[in-house]
Short mmCIF file of C-alpha atoms in Angstrom, two decimals:
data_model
loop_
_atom_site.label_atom_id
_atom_site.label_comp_id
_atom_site.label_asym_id
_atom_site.label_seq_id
_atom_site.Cartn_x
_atom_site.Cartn_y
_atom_site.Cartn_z
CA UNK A 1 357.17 121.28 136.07
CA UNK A 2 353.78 122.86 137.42
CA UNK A 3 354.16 126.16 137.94
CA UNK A 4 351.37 126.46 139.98
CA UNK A 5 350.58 124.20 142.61
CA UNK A 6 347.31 124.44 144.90
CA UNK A 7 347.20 121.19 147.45
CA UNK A 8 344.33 121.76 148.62
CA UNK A 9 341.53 120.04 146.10
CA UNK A 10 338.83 120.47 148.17
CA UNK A 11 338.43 122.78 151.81
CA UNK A 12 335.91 123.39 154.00
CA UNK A 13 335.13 126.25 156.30
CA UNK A 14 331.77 127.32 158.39
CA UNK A 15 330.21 130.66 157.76
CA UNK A 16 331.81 133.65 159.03
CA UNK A 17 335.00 132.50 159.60
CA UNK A 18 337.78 133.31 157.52
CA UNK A 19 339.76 130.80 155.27
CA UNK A 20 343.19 130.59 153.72
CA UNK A 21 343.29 128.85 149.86
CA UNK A 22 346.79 128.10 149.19
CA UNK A 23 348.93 128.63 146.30
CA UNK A 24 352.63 127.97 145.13
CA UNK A 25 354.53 129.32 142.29
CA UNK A 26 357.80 128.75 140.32
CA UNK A 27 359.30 131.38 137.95
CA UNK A 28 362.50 132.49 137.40
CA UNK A 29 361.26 135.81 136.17
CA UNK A 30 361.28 139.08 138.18
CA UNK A 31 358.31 140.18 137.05
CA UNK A 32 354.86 138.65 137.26
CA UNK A 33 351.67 138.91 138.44
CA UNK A 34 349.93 136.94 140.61
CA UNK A 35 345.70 136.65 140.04
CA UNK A 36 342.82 134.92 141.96
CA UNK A 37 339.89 133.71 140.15
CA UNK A 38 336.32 132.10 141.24
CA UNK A 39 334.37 129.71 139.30
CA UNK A 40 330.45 129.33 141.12
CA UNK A 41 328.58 126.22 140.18
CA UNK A 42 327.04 128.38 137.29
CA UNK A 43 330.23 128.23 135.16
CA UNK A 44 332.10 131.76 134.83
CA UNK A 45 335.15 133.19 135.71
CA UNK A 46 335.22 135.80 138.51
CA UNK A 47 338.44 137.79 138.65
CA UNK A 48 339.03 138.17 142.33
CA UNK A 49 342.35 139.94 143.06
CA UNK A 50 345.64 140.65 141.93
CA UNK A 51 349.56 141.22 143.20
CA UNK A 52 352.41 142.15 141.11
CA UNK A 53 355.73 140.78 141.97
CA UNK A 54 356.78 144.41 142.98
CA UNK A 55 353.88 145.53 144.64
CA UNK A 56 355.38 146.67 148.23
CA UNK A 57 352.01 145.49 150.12
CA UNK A 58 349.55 142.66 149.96
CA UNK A 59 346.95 143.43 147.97
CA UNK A 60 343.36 143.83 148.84
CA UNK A 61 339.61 143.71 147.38
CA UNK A 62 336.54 143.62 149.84
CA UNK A 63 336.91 140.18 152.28
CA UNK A 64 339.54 139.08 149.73
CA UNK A 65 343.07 139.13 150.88
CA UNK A 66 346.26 138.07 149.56
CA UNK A 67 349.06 137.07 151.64
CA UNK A 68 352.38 137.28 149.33
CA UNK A 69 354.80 135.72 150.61
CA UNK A 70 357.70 136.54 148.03
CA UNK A 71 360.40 134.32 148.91
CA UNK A 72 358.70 131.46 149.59
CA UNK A 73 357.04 132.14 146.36
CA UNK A 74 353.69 131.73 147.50
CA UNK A 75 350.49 133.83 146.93
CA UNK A 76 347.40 132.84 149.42
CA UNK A 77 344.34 133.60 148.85
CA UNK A 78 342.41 134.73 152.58
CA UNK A 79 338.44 134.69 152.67
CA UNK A 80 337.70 136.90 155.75
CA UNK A 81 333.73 136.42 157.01
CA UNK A 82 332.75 133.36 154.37
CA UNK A 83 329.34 133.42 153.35
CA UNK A 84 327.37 131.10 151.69
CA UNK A 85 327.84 132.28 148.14
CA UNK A 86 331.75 132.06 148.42
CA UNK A 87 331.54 128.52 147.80
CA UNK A 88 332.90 127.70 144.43
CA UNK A 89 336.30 126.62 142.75
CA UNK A 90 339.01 129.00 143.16
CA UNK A 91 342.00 129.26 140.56
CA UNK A 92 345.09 130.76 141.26
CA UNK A 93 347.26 132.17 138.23
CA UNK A 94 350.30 133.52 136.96
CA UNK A 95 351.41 135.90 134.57
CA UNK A 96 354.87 136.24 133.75
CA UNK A 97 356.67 139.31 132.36
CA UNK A 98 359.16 137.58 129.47
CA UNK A 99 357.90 137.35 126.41
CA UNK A 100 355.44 140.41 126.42
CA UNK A 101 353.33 138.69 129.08
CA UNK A 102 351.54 136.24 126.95
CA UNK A 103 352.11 133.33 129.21
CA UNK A 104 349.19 133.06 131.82
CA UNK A 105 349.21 129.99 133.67
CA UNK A 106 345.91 128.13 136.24
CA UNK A 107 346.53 126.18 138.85
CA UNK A 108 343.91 123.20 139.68
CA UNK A 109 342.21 124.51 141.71
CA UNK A 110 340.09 124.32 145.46
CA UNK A 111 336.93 123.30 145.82
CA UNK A 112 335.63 125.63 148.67
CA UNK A 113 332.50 124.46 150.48
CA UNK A 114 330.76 127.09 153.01
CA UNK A 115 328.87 125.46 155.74
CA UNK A 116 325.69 127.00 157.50
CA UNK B 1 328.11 146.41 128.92
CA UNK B 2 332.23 144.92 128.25
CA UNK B 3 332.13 141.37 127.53
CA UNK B 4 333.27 138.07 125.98
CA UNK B 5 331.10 136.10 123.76
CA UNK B 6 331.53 132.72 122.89
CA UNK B 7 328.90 130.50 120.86
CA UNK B 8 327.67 128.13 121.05
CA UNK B 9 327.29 127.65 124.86
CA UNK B 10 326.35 123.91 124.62
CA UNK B 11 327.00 121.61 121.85
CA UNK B 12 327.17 117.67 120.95
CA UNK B 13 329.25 116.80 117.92
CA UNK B 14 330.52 113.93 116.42
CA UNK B 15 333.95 112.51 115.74
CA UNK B 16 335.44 113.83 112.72
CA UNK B 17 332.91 116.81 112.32
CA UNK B 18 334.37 119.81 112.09
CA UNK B 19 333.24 122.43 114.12
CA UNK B 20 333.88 126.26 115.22
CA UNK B 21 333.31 128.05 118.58
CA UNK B 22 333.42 131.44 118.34
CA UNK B 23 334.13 134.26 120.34
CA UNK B 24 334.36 137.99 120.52
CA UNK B 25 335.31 140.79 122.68
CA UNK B 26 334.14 144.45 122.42
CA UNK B 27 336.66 145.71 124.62
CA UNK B 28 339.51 146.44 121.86
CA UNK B 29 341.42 144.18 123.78
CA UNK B 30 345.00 143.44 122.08
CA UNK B 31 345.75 140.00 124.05
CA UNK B 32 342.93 137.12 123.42
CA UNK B 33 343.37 133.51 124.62
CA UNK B 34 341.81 129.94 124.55
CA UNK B 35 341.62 127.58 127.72
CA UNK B 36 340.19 124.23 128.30
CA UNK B 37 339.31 122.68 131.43
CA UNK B 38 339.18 118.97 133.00
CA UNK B 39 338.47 118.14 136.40
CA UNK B 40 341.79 118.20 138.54
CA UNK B 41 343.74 119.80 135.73
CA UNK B 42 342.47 123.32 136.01
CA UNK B 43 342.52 125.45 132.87
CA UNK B 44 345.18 125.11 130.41
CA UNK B 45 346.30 127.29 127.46
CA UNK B 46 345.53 126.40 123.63
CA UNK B 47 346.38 128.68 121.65
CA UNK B 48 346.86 132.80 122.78
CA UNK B 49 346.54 135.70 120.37
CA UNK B 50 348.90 138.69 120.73
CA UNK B 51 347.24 140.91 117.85
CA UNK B 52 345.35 140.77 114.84
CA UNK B 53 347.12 138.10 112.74
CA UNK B 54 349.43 137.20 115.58
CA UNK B 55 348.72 134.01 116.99
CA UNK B 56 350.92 131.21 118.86
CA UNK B 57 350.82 127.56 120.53
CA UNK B 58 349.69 127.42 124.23
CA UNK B 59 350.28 124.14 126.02
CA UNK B 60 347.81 121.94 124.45
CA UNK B 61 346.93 122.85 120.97
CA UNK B 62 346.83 119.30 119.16
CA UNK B 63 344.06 119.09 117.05
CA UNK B 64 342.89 122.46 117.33
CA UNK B 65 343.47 125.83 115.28
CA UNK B 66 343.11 129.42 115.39
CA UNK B 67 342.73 132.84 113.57
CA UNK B 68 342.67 136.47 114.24
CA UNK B 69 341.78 138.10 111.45
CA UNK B 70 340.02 140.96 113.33
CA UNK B 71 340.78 142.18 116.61
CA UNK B 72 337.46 141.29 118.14
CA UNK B 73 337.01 137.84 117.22
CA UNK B 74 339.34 134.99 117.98
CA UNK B 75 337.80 131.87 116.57
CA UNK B 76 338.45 128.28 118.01
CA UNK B 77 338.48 125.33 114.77
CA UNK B 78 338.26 121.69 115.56
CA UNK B 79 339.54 120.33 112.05
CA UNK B 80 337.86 116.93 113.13
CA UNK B 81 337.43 116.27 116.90
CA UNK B 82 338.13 113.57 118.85
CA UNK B 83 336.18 112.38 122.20
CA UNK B 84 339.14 113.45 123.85
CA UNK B 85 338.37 117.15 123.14
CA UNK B 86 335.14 116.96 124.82
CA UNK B 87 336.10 119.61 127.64
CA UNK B 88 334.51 122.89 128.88
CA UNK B 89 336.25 125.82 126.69
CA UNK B 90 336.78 129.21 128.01
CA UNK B 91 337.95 132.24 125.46
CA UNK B 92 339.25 135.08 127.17
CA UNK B 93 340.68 138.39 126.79
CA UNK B 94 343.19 141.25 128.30
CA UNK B 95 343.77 144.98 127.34
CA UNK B 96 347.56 144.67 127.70
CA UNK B 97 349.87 142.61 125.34
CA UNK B 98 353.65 143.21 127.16
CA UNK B 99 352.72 143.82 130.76
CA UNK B 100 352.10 141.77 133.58
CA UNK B 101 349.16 143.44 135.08
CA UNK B 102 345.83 143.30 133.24
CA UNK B 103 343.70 139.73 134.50
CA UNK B 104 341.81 137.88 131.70
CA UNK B 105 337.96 138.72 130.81
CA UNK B 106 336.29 135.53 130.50
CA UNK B 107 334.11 134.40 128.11
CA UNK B 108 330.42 132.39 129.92
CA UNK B 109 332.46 128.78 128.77
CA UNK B 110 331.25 126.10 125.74
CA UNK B 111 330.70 123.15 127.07
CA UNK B 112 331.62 120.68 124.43
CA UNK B 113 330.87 116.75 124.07
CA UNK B 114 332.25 114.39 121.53
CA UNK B 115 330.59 111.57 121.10
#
């Protein structure tokens, strides 16, 4: 079973505005962590943001937002004020707690296109 | 600066050569990790490294291996590759083995082809 599901493949939003990238996830563990990851046309892997399974408030980073939504197991990713440069892929993953933490699992992806 | 290194960046092989891609951290990090990535599948696990000379299977490690002799390095083997490997690698790395917190360091990516 995917333990990760992003539906959106591909999303796109005009400059300035803000954007939601969705993600799903199924564990049966307590703890986790929940982490946000960018991909640019260049290649690398940009650690955006993270949210522990505990943490009492939504995390936060600059324009990046995540709206944790515990028991609907879901862990959105909100752009506030896109600019050009956000577009890229965006990966959401999971860590989960059993088994010393080792298992750290990607979703798809979305394809996020900023328009001018 | 902290990073993850991973040679060679590009590379065209044939079947059945063997071939290495290497890659090392100087961040003393415990946890390292291999990841490939297709197009609509996202990045899945090969092989993960808990410590030096602890290693285990990820989700897709046919036809691949692994050592971790030293804690900076965290090789990637292809005994003999098959155009099915040809993918876009990714070695990565995390301070904490046993925690949930700590996000992965990313190596720049190999792009591999098989021909």
């Amino acid at each position: 079973a995917q333990k990760i599901t992003q539906t959106q493949p591909g999303m796109f939003v005009q400059e300035k505005e803000a954007v939601t990238l969705d993600c799903t996830y199924d564990t049966s563990d307590p703890s986790y962590g929940l982490f946000w990851y960018k991909q640019p046309s260049s290649g690398e892997m940009i650690f955006l943001i993270y949210q522990g399974s505990y943490d009492q408030q939504n995390a936060t980073e600059g324009r990046y937002s995540l709206n944790f939504q515990k028991a609907r197991k879901s862990a959105n990713l909100v752009i506030s004020a896109s600019q050009l440069g956000d577009s890229a892929m965006y990966f959401c993953a999971m860590r989960e707690g059993y088994n010393y933490g080792q298992n750290f699992v990607f979703g798809p992806g979305t394809r996020l296109s900023v328009l001018p | 600066e902290a990073q993850v290194t991973q040679n060679p960046r590009y590379l065209i092989t044939v079947t059945g050569k063997k071939l290495t891609v290497t890659c090392s951290q100087n961040m003393n990090h415990e946890y390292m990790s291999w990841y490939r990535q297709d197009p609509g599948l996202g990045l899945r696990q090969i092989y993960y490294s808990m410590n030096v000379e602890v290693t285990d299977k990820g989700d897709v490690p046919e036809g691949y291996k692994v050592s971790r002799k030293e804690k900076r390095n965290f090789p990637l083997i292809l005994e003999s590759p098959s155009p099915n490997q040809t993918s876009l690698y990714f070695c990565a790395s995390s301070r904490r083995t046993g925690q949930i917190t700590g996000e992965l360091f990313f190596g720049e990516g190999s792009r591999l082809t098989v021909l």
